[in-house]
N, CA and C atoms as an extended XYZ file, in Angstrom:
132
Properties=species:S:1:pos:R:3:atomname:S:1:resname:S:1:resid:I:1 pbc="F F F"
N         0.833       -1.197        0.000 N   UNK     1
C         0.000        0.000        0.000 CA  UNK     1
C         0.873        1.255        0.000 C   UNK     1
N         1.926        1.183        1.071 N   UNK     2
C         2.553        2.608        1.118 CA  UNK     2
C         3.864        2.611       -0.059 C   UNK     2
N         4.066        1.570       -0.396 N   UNK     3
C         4.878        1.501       -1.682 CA  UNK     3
C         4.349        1.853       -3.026 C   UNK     3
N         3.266        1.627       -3.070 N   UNK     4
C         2.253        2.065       -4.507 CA  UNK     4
C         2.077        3.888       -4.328 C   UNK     4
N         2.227        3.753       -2.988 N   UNK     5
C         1.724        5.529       -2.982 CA  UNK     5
C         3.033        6.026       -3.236 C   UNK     5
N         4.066        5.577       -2.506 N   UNK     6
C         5.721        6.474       -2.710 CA  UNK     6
C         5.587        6.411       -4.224 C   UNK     6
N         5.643        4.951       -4.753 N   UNK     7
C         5.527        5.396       -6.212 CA  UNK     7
C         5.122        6.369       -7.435 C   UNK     7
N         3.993        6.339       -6.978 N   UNK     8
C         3.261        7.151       -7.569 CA  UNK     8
C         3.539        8.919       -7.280 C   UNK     8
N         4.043        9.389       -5.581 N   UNK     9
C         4.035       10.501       -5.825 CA  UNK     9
C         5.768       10.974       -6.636 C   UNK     9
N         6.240        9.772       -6.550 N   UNK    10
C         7.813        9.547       -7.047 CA  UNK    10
C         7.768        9.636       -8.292 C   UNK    10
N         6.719        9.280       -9.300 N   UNK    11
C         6.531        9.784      -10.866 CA  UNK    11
C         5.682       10.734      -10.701 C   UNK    11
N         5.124       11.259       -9.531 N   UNK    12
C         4.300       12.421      -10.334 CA  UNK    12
C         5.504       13.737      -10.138 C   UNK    12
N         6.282       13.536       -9.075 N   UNK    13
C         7.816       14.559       -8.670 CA  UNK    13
C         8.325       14.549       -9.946 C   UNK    13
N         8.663       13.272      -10.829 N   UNK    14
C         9.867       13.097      -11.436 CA  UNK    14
C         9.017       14.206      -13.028 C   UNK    14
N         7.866       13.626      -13.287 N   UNK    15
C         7.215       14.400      -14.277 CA  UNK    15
C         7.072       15.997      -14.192 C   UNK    15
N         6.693       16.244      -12.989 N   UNK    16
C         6.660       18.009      -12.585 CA  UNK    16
C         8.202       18.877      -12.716 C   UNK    16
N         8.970       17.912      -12.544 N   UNK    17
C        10.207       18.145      -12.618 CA  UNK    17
C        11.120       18.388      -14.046 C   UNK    17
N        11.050       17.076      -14.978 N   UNK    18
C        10.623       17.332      -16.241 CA  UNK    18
C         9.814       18.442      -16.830 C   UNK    18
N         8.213       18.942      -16.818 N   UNK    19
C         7.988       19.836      -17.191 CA  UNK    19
C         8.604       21.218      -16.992 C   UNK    19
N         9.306       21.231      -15.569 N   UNK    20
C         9.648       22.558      -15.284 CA  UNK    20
C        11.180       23.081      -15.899 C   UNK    20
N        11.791       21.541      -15.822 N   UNK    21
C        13.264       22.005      -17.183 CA  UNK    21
C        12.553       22.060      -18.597 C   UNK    21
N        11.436       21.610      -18.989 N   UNK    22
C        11.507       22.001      -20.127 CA  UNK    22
C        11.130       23.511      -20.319 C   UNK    22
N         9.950       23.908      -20.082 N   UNK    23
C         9.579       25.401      -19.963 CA  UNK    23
C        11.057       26.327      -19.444 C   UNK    23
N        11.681       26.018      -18.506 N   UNK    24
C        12.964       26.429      -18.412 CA  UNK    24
C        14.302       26.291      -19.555 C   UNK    24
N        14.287       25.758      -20.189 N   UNK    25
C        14.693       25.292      -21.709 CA  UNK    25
C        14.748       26.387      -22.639 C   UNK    25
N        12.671       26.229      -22.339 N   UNK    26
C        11.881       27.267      -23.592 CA  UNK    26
C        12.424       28.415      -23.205 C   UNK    26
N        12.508       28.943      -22.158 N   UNK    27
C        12.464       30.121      -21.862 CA  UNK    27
C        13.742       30.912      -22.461 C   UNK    27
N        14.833       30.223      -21.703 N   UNK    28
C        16.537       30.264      -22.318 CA  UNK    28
C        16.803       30.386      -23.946 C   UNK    28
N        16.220       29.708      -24.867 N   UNK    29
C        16.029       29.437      -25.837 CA  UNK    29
C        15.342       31.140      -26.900 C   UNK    29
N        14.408       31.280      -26.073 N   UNK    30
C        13.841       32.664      -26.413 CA  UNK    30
C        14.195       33.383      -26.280 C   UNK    30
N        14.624       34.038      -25.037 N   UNK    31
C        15.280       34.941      -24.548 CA  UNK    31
C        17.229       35.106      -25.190 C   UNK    31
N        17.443       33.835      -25.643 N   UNK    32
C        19.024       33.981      -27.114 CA  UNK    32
C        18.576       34.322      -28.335 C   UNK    32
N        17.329       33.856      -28.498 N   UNK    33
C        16.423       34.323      -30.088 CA  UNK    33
C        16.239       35.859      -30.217 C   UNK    33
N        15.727       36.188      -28.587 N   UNK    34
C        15.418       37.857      -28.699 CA  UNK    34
C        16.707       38.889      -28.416 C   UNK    34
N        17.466       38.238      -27.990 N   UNK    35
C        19.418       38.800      -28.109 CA  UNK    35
C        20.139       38.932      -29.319 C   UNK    35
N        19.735       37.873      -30.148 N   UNK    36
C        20.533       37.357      -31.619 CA  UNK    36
C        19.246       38.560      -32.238 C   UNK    36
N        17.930       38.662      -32.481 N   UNK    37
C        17.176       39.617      -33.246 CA  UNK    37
C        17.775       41.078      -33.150 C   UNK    37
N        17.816       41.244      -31.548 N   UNK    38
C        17.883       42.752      -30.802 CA  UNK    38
C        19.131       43.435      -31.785 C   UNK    38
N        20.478       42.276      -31.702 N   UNK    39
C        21.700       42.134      -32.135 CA  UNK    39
C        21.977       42.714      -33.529 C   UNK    39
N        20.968       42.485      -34.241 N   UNK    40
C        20.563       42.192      -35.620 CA  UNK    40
C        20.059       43.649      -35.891 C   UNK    40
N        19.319       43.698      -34.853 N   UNK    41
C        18.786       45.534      -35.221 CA  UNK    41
C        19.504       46.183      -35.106 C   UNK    41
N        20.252       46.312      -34.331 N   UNK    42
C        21.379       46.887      -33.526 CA  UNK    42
C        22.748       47.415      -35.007 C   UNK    42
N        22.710       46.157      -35.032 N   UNK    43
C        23.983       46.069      -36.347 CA  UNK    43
C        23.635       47.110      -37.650 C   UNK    43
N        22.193       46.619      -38.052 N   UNK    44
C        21.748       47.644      -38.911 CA  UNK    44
C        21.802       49.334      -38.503 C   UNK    44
């Protein structure tokens, strides 16, 4: 019983965790896109 529950909140941690590097990813990712654009205006 208490092994099915560790489990379970042990993939629902490991998944929340996952989502939050990815959106953290996204974010990094955008924020070099809007540096490299800014960059770009800049140059012109």
């Amino acid at each position: 019983m208490f092994v099915k529950l560790f489990v379970m909140a042990l993939v629902m941690f490991v998944s929340y965790l996952i989502l939050i590097i990815c959106v953290l990813v996204g974010v990094a990712f955008v924020t070099l896109l809007e540096r490299k654009i800014l960059g770009y205006i800049q140059i012109r």
